[in-house]
């Protein structure tokens, strides 16, 4: 995720900004930049690539000055490039802004600003902020920022500097974190504490809607309606290593906990009016193109493949279109049957997986339209696919994919609803019902994340075993596969997923006294069948831990333990049922003292065959 650093004080700002940016490198980024208020005017230096590239470019021509802002960018709007890197300026090069988050209405703001005479140089959403600040500035930067952010829909943490008011940084936030570090005669701003942890541990945490004016000696925080806010000073007790992980012991746990934010970001500008409508205009698909699709082929690897399996159920159910899902490593060598009206959908968190890329190229060679769902702007998959739907999960650092998977599911659902709307299958009311259910999911995920104690207890039971089964029917089976993969890759327990109805065709022979069986039972249409399968397992003395919707059949009487899930439409339940399975895998791996973030033999991005 992007990183923000700001400094104001008596010292040269450039080395402090660079040091702060380096401390935020763990967040992932693809370009970096700084803006300094130098005696000769506002100086901006930025470069695609690592911070070292920026440093080399600046060389000995370090811009002097003791007020500045810096940024590491993780591309969302516009590919990684020098021009798209932050900071961004208005037309006059007198204002510079760094920003984290997503501005949902940037296209309409950009158009309006262009009509007002503003000239844009980048493809980013952030640049509208710089022009808005410039547009509203008369003689007070706080006033200008305050007016600018009032026009912005979406999420932002931003810092602005300007030539005319050289003694201050002005910052604001909504739905994206920002902290102010309090020094002696100097102050700092950052998206994340590690940026300045070696300099101060005393911080103000900015709340949503708040703005602040930061000078070398004073920090004033204001509410959205301009009232001065009395802030409490927080003392950071974490060490730097922990702080990088937001205080969590592992990136995987941090990323699991970030999922509500990742989901919300992925819906931004897409689920309109709290989900009552949907807009994926970014795909530039005409209604005719949507109607011409006769079949969908989903291709991916690993966890992304499991997301595709869930997508198949949703698409076939809602769109009544045949959907095939294939592993990219199989697809590329099996001469797949692709009719011209088959849409090929590739899913890849990294956008660099060699097999997925080869599958994409094969589909393009055959002349099929290819739509990619990926998390990395400017990745090979994003560049080579015809259309891209980005997941906005932010960088995923732990090898085991969690937040990317959840946002892949959400993207598949949104795509399904969008195609349903464009193909005239979903009327306004059905679309609104499903859209609002999707819109509620992030809060429901939040409620599950608060129940880690229950999951820890279950993981205590799993940890000593060398074999665990996951069973489910329908879309629960697809989630069982993902749950099993998570457990095996990080805890090294052999975990096998089975379609519940298949147990009696072989696997039941492996059910022995006490063996853990994770049973998913969230699908209304097959609930009775799932219960019968659970009874088959119980009759062989398997230890059944059931994940079911709250208030449905009284599973508690039938199984050893129930974890109840909030209610959502059947087809969306995977977003809720997989979260406890991720946590279960995590706590089990911790109990077995496994290296959670970097499991043996595995790499985050599989760029070789
Ligand atoms: C498992 C996991 C992998 C990836 C797979 C595809 O937790 O992360 O199975 O899902 O290697 O990677 P991407 O999505 O980058 O193509």
Coordinates of C-alpha atoms and ligand atoms in Angstrom, one line a residue:
X1 CA 0.0 0.0 0.0
X2 CA 1.2 3.5 -0.6
X3 CA 3.3 5.2 2.1
X4 CA 3.3 8.8 3.2
X5 CA 6.0 10.8 5.1
X6 CA 6.1 14.4 5.9
X7 CA 8.6 16.5 7.9
X8 CA 8.8 20.1 9.1
X9 CA 11.5 21.4 11.5
X10 CA 15.0 22.8 11.6
X11 CA 16.8 20.0 9.8
X12 CA 17.3 19.1 6.2
X13 CA 14.1 17.3 5.2
X14 CA 15.4 15.1 2.3
X15 CA 17.4 12.5 4.3
X16 CA 14.6 12.3 6.9
X17 CA 12.0 11.7 4.2
X18 CA 14.1 9.1 2.4
X19 CA 14.7 7.3 5.7
X20 CA 11.0 7.4 6.5
X21 CA 10.1 6.0 3.1
X22 CA 12.6 3.2 3.4
X23 CA 10.9 2.3 6.7
X24 CA 7.7 2.0 4.8
X25 CA 9.1 -0.2 2.1
X26 CA 7.6 -3.3 3.6
X27 CA 4.2 -2.0 2.5
X28 CA 5.1 -2.6 -1.1
X29 CA 5.4 0.1 -3.8
X30 CA 6.4 0.6 -7.4
X31 CA 7.6 4.2 -7.4
X32 CA 8.7 6.9 -5.0
X33 CA 9.0 10.6 -4.8
X34 CA 9.6 13.7 -2.6
X35 CA 8.6 17.4 -2.8
X36 CA 10.6 20.0 -0.9
X37 CA 10.0 23.6 -0.2
X38 CA 13.5 24.8 -1.2
X39 CA 14.6 28.4 -1.1
X40 CA 14.4 28.4 -4.9
X41 CA 10.8 27.1 -4.9
X42 CA 8.9 23.9 -4.8
X43 CA 11.1 21.0 -6.0
X44 CA 9.7 17.6 -6.9
X45 CA 11.8 14.5 -7.5
X46 CA 10.2 11.2 -8.3
X47 CA 11.0 8.0 -10.1
X48 CA 9.5 4.6 -11.0
X49 CA 11.1 1.7 -9.2
X50 CA 12.8 1.4 -5.8
X51 CA 13.8 4.3 -3.5
X52 CA 17.4 3.6 -4.6
X53 CA 16.4 4.7 -8.1
X54 CA 15.1 8.0 -6.8
X55 CA 18.3 8.5 -4.7
X56 CA 20.5 7.8 -7.8
X57 CA 18.5 10.2 -9.8
X58 CA 18.8 13.0 -7.2
X59 CA 22.5 12.2 -6.7
X60 CA 24.3 15.1 -5.3
X61 CA 21.6 17.6 -6.3
X62 CA 19.7 17.1 -3.1
X63 CA 17.0 19.8 -2.9
X64 CA 17.7 21.9 0.2
X65 CA 14.9 22.8 2.6
X66 CA 13.4 21.8 5.9
X67 CA 9.8 21.2 4.9
X68 CA 8.9 18.3 2.7
X69 CA 6.6 15.4 1.9
X70 CA 7.4 12.0 0.5
X71 CA 5.5 9.0 -0.9
X72 CA 5.9 5.4 -2.0
X73 CA 3.2 4.5 -4.5
X74 CA 1.4 1.3 -5.1
X75 CA -0.4 1.9 -8.4
X76 CA -4.1 1.9 -8.5
X77 CA -5.1 4.5 -11.2
X78 CA -2.5 4.5 -13.9
X79 CA 0.5 2.2 -14.3
X80 CA 3.7 2.6 -12.3
X81 CA 5.7 5.4 -14.0
X82 CA 7.7 8.5 -13.2
X83 CA 4.7 10.7 -14.1
X84 CA 2.2 8.8 -12.1
X85 CA 4.5 8.7 -9.0
X86 CA 3.6 11.1 -6.2
X87 CA 3.9 13.9 -5.2
X88 CA 1.5 15.6 -7.7
X89 CA 1.4 19.3 -8.4
X90 CA -1.3 21.7 -9.6
X91 CA -0.7 23.7 -12.8
X92 CA 1.5 26.3 -11.2
X93 CA 4.0 24.0 -9.5
X94 CA 3.3 25.9 -6.3
X95 CA 1.3 23.1 -4.6
X96 CA 2.3 19.5 -4.0
X97 CA 0.2 16.7 -2.6
X98 CA 0.7 13.1 -1.6
X99 CA -2.2 10.8 -1.1
X100 CA -3.2 7.3 -0.1
X101 CA -6.6 5.8 -0.9
X102 CA -9.0 5.9 -3.8
X103 CA -10.9 8.9 -5.1
X104 CA -14.0 7.4 -6.5
X105 CA -15.3 10.5 -8.3
X106 CA -12.0 11.6 -9.8
X107 CA -13.1 11.4 -13.4
X108 CA -16.0 13.9 -12.9
X109 CA -13.7 16.1 -10.8
X110 CA -11.0 16.0 -13.4
X111 CA -13.5 16.9 -16.2
X112 CA -14.8 19.8 -14.1
X113 CA -11.3 21.0 -13.3
X114 CA -10.3 20.7 -17.0
X115 CA -13.3 22.9 -17.9
X116 CA -12.0 25.4 -15.3
X117 CA -8.7 25.5 -17.2
X118 CA -6.6 23.0 -15.2
X119 CA -4.1 20.9 -17.2
X120 CA -3.4 17.3 -16.0
X121 CA -0.2 15.4 -16.6
X122 CA -0.7 12.0 -15.0
X123 CA -3.4 9.3 -15.1
X124 CA -3.8 9.2 -11.3
X125 CA -6.8 10.0 -9.2
X126 CA -4.5 11.9 -6.8
X127 CA -3.7 14.6 -9.2
X128 CA -7.3 16.0 -8.9
X129 CA -6.5 16.7 -5.2
X130 CA -3.5 18.8 -6.1
X131 CA -5.6 20.8 -8.6
X132 CA -8.5 21.1 -6.2
X133 CA -6.2 22.6 -3.5
X134 CA -4.8 25.0 -6.1
X135 CA -8.3 25.9 -7.3
X136 CA -9.5 26.8 -3.8
X137 CA -6.4 28.4 -2.5
X138 CA -6.6 32.2 -1.8
X139 CA -4.3 32.7 1.1
X140 CA -4.9 29.8 3.5
X141 CA -3.8 26.2 2.8
X142 CA -6.0 24.7 5.5
X143 CA -9.0 26.3 4.0
X144 CA -8.1 25.1 0.5
X145 CA -7.5 21.5 1.7
X146 CA -10.7 21.6 3.7
X147 CA -12.7 22.7 0.6
X148 CA -10.9 20.2 -1.6
X149 CA -11.6 17.1 0.5
X150 CA -15.3 18.1 0.9
X151 CA -15.6 17.4 -2.9
X152 CA -13.9 14.1 -2.8
X153 CA -15.8 10.8 -2.6
X154 CA -13.8 7.8 -1.5
X155 CA -10.9 7.3 0.8
X156 CA -7.9 9.5 1.5
X157 CA -5.0 10.2 3.7
X158 CA -3.3 13.3 2.2
X159 CA -0.6 15.9 2.9
X160 CA -0.2 19.2 1.1
X161 CA 2.5 21.8 1.0
X162 CA 2.5 25.1 -0.9
X163 CA 4.9 27.9 -1.8
X164 CA 2.8 30.7 -0.3
X165 CA 2.7 29.1 3.2
X166 CA 6.1 27.6 3.6
X167 CA 5.9 27.1 7.4
X168 CA 3.3 24.3 7.4
X169 CA 2.1 20.9 6.3
X170 CA -1.6 20.4 6.0
X171 CA -3.1 16.9 6.2
X172 CA -6.5 15.3 6.2
X173 CA -7.9 11.8 6.3
X174 CA -10.9 9.6 5.7
X175 CA -10.9 5.8 5.7
X176 CA -7.1 5.7 5.3
X177 CA -4.7 6.0 8.3
X178 CA -2.6 9.0 9.1
X179 CA -0.5 9.7 12.2
X180 CA 1.4 12.8 13.3
X181 CA 4.7 12.3 15.2
X182 CA 5.4 14.9 17.8
X183 CA 9.1 15.9 18.1
X184 CA 10.9 18.7 19.9
X185 CA 10.7 21.7 17.6
X186 CA 10.0 19.5 14.7
X187 CA 7.1 17.3 13.6
X188 CA 6.3 14.4 11.3
X189 CA 3.4 13.0 9.4
X190 CA 3.1 9.4 8.2
X191 CA 0.7 6.9 7.0
X192 CA 2.2 4.4 9.4
X193 CA 4.2 4.7 12.6
X194 CA 7.5 3.0 11.5
X195 CA 8.3 5.9 9.2
X196 CA 9.4 8.0 12.2
X197 CA 9.5 5.5 15.1
X198 CA 13.3 6.0 15.6
X199 CA 12.7 9.8 16.0
X200 CA 9.6 9.9 18.2
X201 CA 7.1 7.6 19.9
X202 CA 4.6 10.4 20.8
X203 CA 1.8 10.5 18.2
X204 CA -1.6 11.9 17.4
X205 CA -3.8 9.5 15.5
X206 CA -5.9 11.4 13.1
X207 CA -9.6 10.3 13.0
X208 CA -11.8 10.2 10.0
X209 CA -12.9 13.6 8.8
X210 CA -10.1 15.4 10.8
X211 CA -7.6 17.8 9.3
X212 CA -4.4 19.1 10.8
X213 CA -2.0 22.0 10.4
X214 CA 1.5 21.0 11.3
X215 CA 4.3 23.5 11.8
X216 CA 7.7 22.9 13.4
X217 CA 6.4 23.9 16.8
X218 CA 2.6 23.4 16.8
X219 CA 0.1 20.8 15.7
X220 CA -3.5 21.9 15.4
X221 CA -6.2 19.3 14.6
X222 CA -9.6 20.4 13.3
X223 CA -12.9 18.5 12.8
X224 CA -14.5 18.5 9.4
X225 CA -16.6 21.5 10.4
X226 CA -13.6 23.5 11.4
X227 CA -13.7 23.1 15.2
X228 CA -10.4 22.8 17.0
X229 CA -10.1 19.2 18.4
X230 CA -8.2 18.5 21.6
X231 CA -6.2 15.4 20.8
X232 CA -4.8 12.9 23.2
X233 CA -1.1 12.0 22.8
X234 CA -0.5 8.3 22.3
X235 CA 2.8 6.6 23.3
X236 CA 3.8 3.9 20.8
X237 CA 5.1 0.9 22.7
X238 CA 5.7 -1.4 19.7
X239 CA 9.1 -2.1 18.4
X240 CA 9.9 -1.2 14.7
X241 CA 9.5 -4.8 13.5
X242 CA 6.1 -5.2 15.1
X243 CA 5.0 -1.8 13.9
X244 CA 5.6 -2.8 10.3
X245 CA 3.1 -5.5 10.9
X246 CA 0.7 -3.0 12.5
X247 CA 1.4 -4.5 15.9
X248 CA 0.5 -8.1 14.7
X249 CA 3.1 -10.9 15.0
X250 CA 2.8 -11.8 11.3
X251 CA 1.9 -10.2 8.0
X252 CA -0.6 -13.0 7.4
X253 CA -2.6 -12.0 10.5
X254 CA -2.4 -8.3 9.6
X255 CA -3.6 -9.1 6.1
X256 CA -6.5 -11.2 7.4
X257 CA -7.5 -8.3 9.7
X258 CA -7.3 -5.9 6.9
X259 CA -9.9 -7.7 4.9
X260 CA -12.9 -5.4 5.7
X261 CA -10.8 -2.5 4.4
X262 CA -9.7 -4.4 1.4
X263 CA -13.3 -5.3 0.5
X264 CA -14.5 -1.8 1.0
X265 CA -11.8 -0.4 -1.2
X266 CA -12.7 -3.0 -3.9
X267 CA -16.3 -1.8 -3.9
X268 CA -15.4 1.9 -4.2
X269 CA -17.0 3.6 -7.2
X270 CA -18.4 0.2 -8.2
X271 CA -21.2 -0.6 -5.8
X272 CA -23.1 2.6 -6.0
X273 CA -25.7 4.0 -3.5
X274 CA -24.8 1.4 -0.8
X275 CA -25.0 -1.4 -3.3
X276 CA -28.4 -0.5 -4.9
X277 CA -26.6 -0.2 -8.3
X278 CA -23.4 -1.4 -9.9
X279 CA -21.0 0.3 -12.3
X280 CA -18.0 -1.3 -13.9
X281 CA -17.6 1.4 -16.5
X282 CA -13.9 0.9 -16.2
X283 CA -14.3 -2.3 -18.2
X284 CA -15.7 -0.4 -21.2
X285 CA -17.9 -3.3 -22.1
X286 CA -20.8 -2.4 -24.3
X287 CA -24.2 -4.1 -23.5
X288 CA -23.8 -5.8 -26.8
X289 CA -20.4 -7.3 -25.9
X290 CA -21.9 -8.4 -22.6
X291 CA -24.9 -10.1 -24.4
X292 CA -22.6 -11.8 -26.9
X293 CA -20.8 -13.9 -24.2
X294 CA -22.0 -17.4 -24.6
X295 CA -19.5 -19.1 -22.2
X296 CA -17.0 -18.2 -19.6
X297 CA -13.6 -19.9 -19.0
X298 CA -11.9 -19.1 -15.8
X299 CA -8.2 -19.8 -15.6
X300 CA -5.9 -19.4 -12.6
X301 CA -3.6 -21.1 -10.1
X302 CA -3.8 -22.1 -6.4
X303 CA -5.9 -19.8 -4.3
X304 CA -6.9 -17.7 -7.3
X305 CA -8.2 -20.9 -8.9
X306 CA -10.3 -21.6 -5.8
X307 CA -11.8 -18.1 -6.2
X308 CA -12.6 -19.1 -9.8
X309 CA -14.5 -22.1 -8.6
X310 CA -16.7 -20.0 -6.4
X311 CA -17.2 -17.6 -9.3
X312 CA -18.4 -20.5 -11.4
X313 CA -21.2 -21.2 -9.0
X314 CA -22.3 -17.6 -8.8
X315 CA -22.1 -17.0 -12.6
X316 CA -23.9 -20.1 -13.6
X317 CA -26.6 -19.5 -11.0
X318 CA -27.2 -15.9 -11.8
X319 CA -26.3 -15.6 -15.5
X320 CA -27.3 -19.1 -16.5
X321 CA -24.2 -19.2 -18.7
X322 CA -21.9 -22.3 -18.8
X323 CA -18.7 -21.6 -16.9
X324 CA -15.6 -23.8 -17.0
X325 CA -12.7 -23.4 -14.5
X326 CA -9.3 -24.7 -15.2
X327 CA -5.9 -24.7 -13.6
X328 CA -3.6 -22.5 -15.8
X329 CA -0.9 -25.2 -15.8
X330 CA -3.5 -27.7 -17.3
X331 CA -5.2 -25.2 -19.6
X332 CA -2.1 -24.2 -21.4
X333 CA -1.2 -27.7 -22.4
X334 CA -4.5 -29.3 -23.2
X335 CA -5.6 -27.6 -26.3
X336 CA -8.8 -26.2 -24.7
X337 CA -12.0 -25.7 -26.8
X338 CA -12.5 -22.0 -27.0
X339 CA -15.4 -20.7 -29.1
X340 CA -15.1 -17.1 -30.3
X341 CA -17.8 -16.0 -27.9
X342 CA -16.1 -17.5 -24.9
X343 CA -14.9 -14.9 -22.4
X344 CA -11.6 -16.0 -20.8
X345 CA -11.3 -14.7 -17.3
X346 CA -7.8 -15.0 -15.7
X347 CA -7.4 -14.4 -12.0
X348 CA -4.0 -13.6 -10.4
X349 CA -3.1 -11.6 -7.3
X350 CA 0.5 -10.9 -8.5
X351 CA -0.3 -10.7 -12.2
X352 CA 3.0 -12.4 -12.8
X353 CA 2.3 -16.1 -12.4
X354 CA 4.0 -17.9 -15.3
X355 CA 1.2 -20.5 -16.0
X356 CA -1.6 -17.9 -15.8
X357 CA 0.3 -15.6 -18.1
X358 CA 0.8 -18.4 -20.6
X359 CA -2.9 -19.3 -20.4
X360 CA -3.8 -15.7 -21.1
X361 CA -1.4 -15.6 -24.1
X362 CA -2.9 -18.8 -25.5
X363 CA -6.4 -17.4 -25.2
X364 CA -5.4 -14.2 -26.9
X365 CA -3.6 -16.1 -29.7
X366 CA -6.9 -17.9 -30.3
X367 CA -8.6 -14.5 -30.6
X368 CA -10.7 -14.8 -27.4
X369 CA -11.5 -11.7 -25.3
X370 CA -9.6 -11.9 -22.1
X371 CA -10.6 -10.1 -18.9
X372 CA -8.1 -10.2 -15.9
X373 CA -8.8 -9.9 -12.2
X374 CA -5.6 -8.8 -10.6
X375 CA -4.2 -6.9 -7.7
X376 CA -1.2 -5.4 -9.3
X377 CA -1.5 -2.4 -11.6
X378 CA 1.0 -2.6 -14.5
X379 CA 1.7 -6.3 -13.9
X380 CA 2.2 -8.6 -17.0
X381 CA -1.3 -9.9 -16.7
X382 CA -2.8 -6.4 -16.4
X383 CA -0.8 -5.2 -19.4
X384 CA -1.6 -8.2 -21.7
X385 CA -5.3 -8.7 -20.9
X386 CA -7.8 -6.7 -23.0
X387 CA -9.8 -5.7 -19.9
X388 CA -8.8 -5.5 -16.3
X389 CA -10.8 -5.5 -13.1
X390 CA -8.5 -4.6 -10.3
X391 CA -8.8 -5.9 -6.8
X392 CA -7.8 -3.2 -4.4
X393 CA -6.5 -5.4 -1.6
X394 CA -3.2 -3.6 -1.4
X395 CA 0.1 -5.4 -1.4
X396 CA 0.0 -8.9 0.0
X397 CA 3.2 -9.8 1.7
X398 CA 2.5 -13.1 3.5
X399 CA 3.0 -16.0 1.0
X400 CA -0.4 -17.4 1.9
X401 CA -3.0 -15.4 0.1
X402 CA -5.9 -14.1 2.2
X403 CA -7.1 -10.6 1.5
X404 CA -6.4 -11.0 -2.3
X405 CA -8.6 -14.1 -2.3
X406 CA -11.5 -12.3 -0.6
X407 CA -11.3 -9.4 -3.0
X408 CA -11.1 -11.8 -5.9
X409 CA -14.4 -13.3 -4.7
X410 CA -15.9 -9.9 -4.4
X411 CA -14.8 -8.9 -7.9
X412 CA -16.2 -12.0 -9.3
X413 CA -19.6 -11.3 -7.7
X414 CA -19.5 -7.7 -8.9
X415 CA -18.7 -8.8 -12.4
X416 CA -21.6 -11.3 -12.2
X417 CA -24.0 -8.7 -11.1
X418 CA -22.8 -6.3 -13.7
X419 CA -23.1 -8.8 -16.6
X420 CA -26.5 -9.7 -15.2
X421 CA -27.5 -6.1 -15.4
X422 CA -26.0 -5.5 -18.9
X423 CA -27.6 -8.7 -20.3
X424 CA -31.0 -7.7 -18.9
X425 CA -31.2 -10.7 -16.6
X426 CA -31.3 -8.8 -13.3
X427 CA -34.1 -6.3 -12.9
X428 CA -33.5 -3.2 -10.7
X429 CA -34.9 -4.9 -7.6
X430 CA -33.0 -8.1 -7.8
X431 CA -29.8 -6.1 -8.5
X432 CA -30.4 -3.9 -5.5
X433 CA -31.1 -6.8 -3.2
X434 CA -27.9 -8.6 -4.2
X435 CA -25.8 -5.4 -4.4
X436 CA -26.8 -4.3 -0.9
X437 CA -26.0 -7.8 0.4
X438 CA -22.6 -7.5 -1.1
X439 CA -22.2 -4.0 0.4
X440 CA -22.9 -5.4 3.9
X441 CA -20.2 -8.1 3.7
X442 CA -17.2 -6.0 5.0
X443 CA -19.0 -5.3 8.3
X444 CA -20.0 -9.0 8.5
X445 CA -16.4 -10.0 8.0
X446 CA -15.5 -7.5 10.8
X447 CA -17.8 -9.3 13.2
X448 CA -16.1 -12.6 12.5
X449 CA -12.6 -11.2 13.0
X450 CA -13.6 -10.2 16.5
X451 CA -14.1 -13.9 17.4
X452 CA -10.6 -15.1 17.3
X453 CA -10.7 -16.7 20.8
X454 CA -13.2 -19.3 19.5
X455 CA -11.0 -20.2 16.6
X456 CA -7.9 -20.4 18.8
X457 CA -9.6 -23.1 20.8
X458 CA -10.5 -25.1 17.6
X459 CA -6.9 -24.7 16.4
X460 CA -5.7 -26.2 19.7
X461 CA -7.6 -29.3 18.8
X462 CA -6.3 -29.4 15.2
X463 CA -2.6 -28.7 16.0
X464 CA -1.5 -32.2 17.1
X465 CA -3.1 -34.0 14.1
X466 CA -1.3 -34.9 10.9
X467 CA -4.4 -35.1 8.8
X468 CA -7.5 -32.9 8.6
X469 CA -10.5 -33.2 6.3
X470 CA -12.6 -30.3 4.9
X471 CA -16.0 -31.2 3.5
X472 CA -18.8 -29.2 1.9
X473 CA -21.4 -29.3 -0.9
X474 CA -21.9 -26.9 -3.7
X475 CA -20.0 -23.6 -3.2
X476 CA -19.0 -24.9 0.3
X477 CA -16.9 -27.5 -1.5
X478 CA -15.0 -24.7 -3.3
X479 CA -14.4 -23.0 0.1
X480 CA -13.4 -26.3 1.7
X481 CA -10.6 -26.5 -1.0
X482 CA -9.3 -23.1 -0.1
X483 CA -9.5 -23.9 3.7
X484 CA -7.5 -27.1 3.1
X485 CA -4.9 -25.3 1.1
X486 CA -4.4 -22.6 3.7
X487 CA -4.0 -25.2 6.5
X488 CA -1.6 -27.4 4.5
X489 CA 0.6 -24.6 3.2
X490 CA 1.3 -22.9 6.5
X491 CA 0.8 -25.5 9.2
X492 CA 2.2 -28.5 7.2
X493 CA -0.8 -30.6 8.2
X494 CA -2.0 -32.9 5.4
X495 CA -5.5 -31.4 4.7
X496 CA -7.9 -32.8 2.1
X497 CA -11.0 -31.2 0.8
X498 CA -13.9 -33.4 -0.3
X499 CA -17.3 -32.9 -1.7
X500 CA -19.4 -34.2 1.1
X501 CA -21.4 -36.5 -1.1
X502 CA -18.2 -38.2 -2.3
X503 CA -17.1 -39.3 1.1
X504 CA -18.7 -42.7 0.9
X505 CA -17.0 -43.4 -2.4
X506 CA -13.6 -43.8 -0.7
X507 CA -12.5 -41.2 1.8
X508 CA -14.8 -42.4 4.6
X509 CA -12.3 -45.2 5.1
X510 CA -9.9 -42.6 6.5
X511 CA -12.3 -41.4 9.2
X512 CA -11.0 -42.7 12.5
X513 CA -11.7 -41.9 16.1
X514 CA -11.3 -38.2 16.8
X515 CA -9.9 -37.1 13.4
X516 CA -10.8 -33.5 12.7
X517 CA -13.4 -32.8 10.0
X518 CA -14.2 -29.2 9.1
X519 CA -17.7 -29.3 7.7
X520 CA -19.1 -26.3 5.9
X521 CA -22.9 -26.2 5.8
X522 CA -24.0 -22.8 4.5
X523 CA -26.0 -23.7 1.4
X524 CA -29.8 -23.7 2.1
X525 CA -30.7 -25.9 -0.9
X526 CA -28.4 -28.8 0.3
X527 CA -28.5 -28.3 4.1
X528 CA -30.3 -31.6 4.8
X529 CA -27.9 -33.4 2.6
X530 CA -25.0 -31.8 4.3
X531 CA -26.4 -32.9 7.7
X532 CA -26.7 -36.5 6.5
X533 CA -23.0 -36.4 5.5
X534 CA -22.1 -35.0 8.9
X535 CA -24.0 -37.9 10.5
X536 CA -22.0 -40.4 8.3
X537 CA -18.8 -38.9 9.7
X538 CA -20.1 -38.8 13.3
X539 CA -21.1 -42.5 13.0
X540 CA -17.4 -43.2 12.3
X541 CA -16.4 -41.1 15.4
X542 CA -14.9 -38.2 13.4
X543 CA -14.6 -35.0 15.3
X544 CA -16.8 -32.6 13.4
X545 CA -16.4 -28.8 13.5
X546 CA -19.2 -27.2 11.6
X547 CA -19.4 -23.8 10.0
X548 CA -23.0 -22.9 9.5
X549 CA -25.3 -19.8 9.3
X550 CA -26.6 -18.6 12.6
X551 CA -30.0 -19.9 13.5
X552 CA -30.1 -22.6 10.8
X553 CA -30.6 -26.3 11.6
X554 CA -29.5 -26.9 15.2
X555 CA -26.1 -28.4 14.2
X556 CA -24.9 -28.1 17.7
X557 CA -26.8 -31.3 18.6
X558 CA -25.2 -33.2 15.8
X559 CA -21.6 -32.1 15.8
X560 CA -18.7 -31.6 18.3
X561 CA -18.5 -27.8 17.7
X562 CA -20.3 -25.1 15.7
X563 CA -19.0 -21.8 14.6
X564 CA -21.9 -19.7 13.6
X565 CA -21.7 -17.3 10.6
X566 CA -23.6 -14.1 9.9
X567 CA -26.3 -14.5 7.3
X568 CA -25.9 -13.6 3.7
X569 CA -27.4 -14.9 0.5
X570 CA -26.2 -18.5 -0.1
X571 CA -24.1 -17.5 -3.1
X572 CA -22.1 -14.9 -1.1
X573 CA -21.5 -17.0 1.9
X574 CA -17.9 -18.0 0.8
X575 CA -16.7 -14.5 1.7
X576 CA -17.9 -15.1 5.3
X577 CA -17.1 -18.8 5.7
X578 CA -13.5 -18.6 4.5
X579 CA -12.5 -16.0 7.0
X580 CA -12.6 -18.3 10.1
X581 CA -10.8 -21.0 8.0
X582 CA -8.0 -18.5 7.4
X583 CA -7.7 -17.8 11.1
X584 CA -7.9 -21.4 11.9
X585 CA -5.0 -22.2 9.6
X586 CA -3.1 -19.2 11.1
X587 CA -3.5 -20.2 14.7
X588 CA -2.8 -23.8 14.0
X589 CA 0.5 -22.9 12.2
X590 CA 1.4 -20.7 15.2
X591 CA 0.6 -23.5 17.6
X592 CA 2.9 -25.7 15.6
X593 CA 5.7 -23.1 15.6
X594 CA 5.7 -22.9 11.8
X595 CA 7.2 -19.9 9.9
X596 CA 3.7 -18.5 9.0
X597 CA 4.7 -15.8 6.5
X598 CA 7.2 -17.8 4.6
X599 CA 6.3 -21.4 4.5
X600 CA 9.0 -23.8 3.3
X601 CA 9.4 -24.4 -0.4
X602 CA 7.0 -21.7 -1.4
X603 CA 7.4 -18.3 -3.1
X604 CA 5.0 -15.4 -3.2
X605 CA 5.1 -14.9 -6.9
X606 CA 5.6 -18.0 -9.1
X607 CA 7.2 -16.5 -12.2
X608 CA 8.6 -19.8 -13.4
X609 CA 6.8 -22.8 -14.7
Ligands
LIG1 C1 -1.8 -19.8 -1.7 C2 -1.3 -18.9 -2.7 C3 -1.1 -19.4 -4.1 C4 -1.4 -18.4 -5.2 C5 -1.0 -18.9 -6.6 C6 -1.4 -18.0 -7.7 O1 -2.1 -19.2 -0.5 O2 -1.1 -17.7 -2.5 O3 -1.8 -20.6 -4.3 O4 -2.8 -18.1 -5.2 O5 0.4 -19.1 -6.6 O6 -0.8 -16.7 -7.5 P1 -1.3 -15.4 -8.2 O7 -2.7 -15.2 -7.7 O8 -0.3 -14.4 -7.9 O9 -1.4 -15.8 -9.7

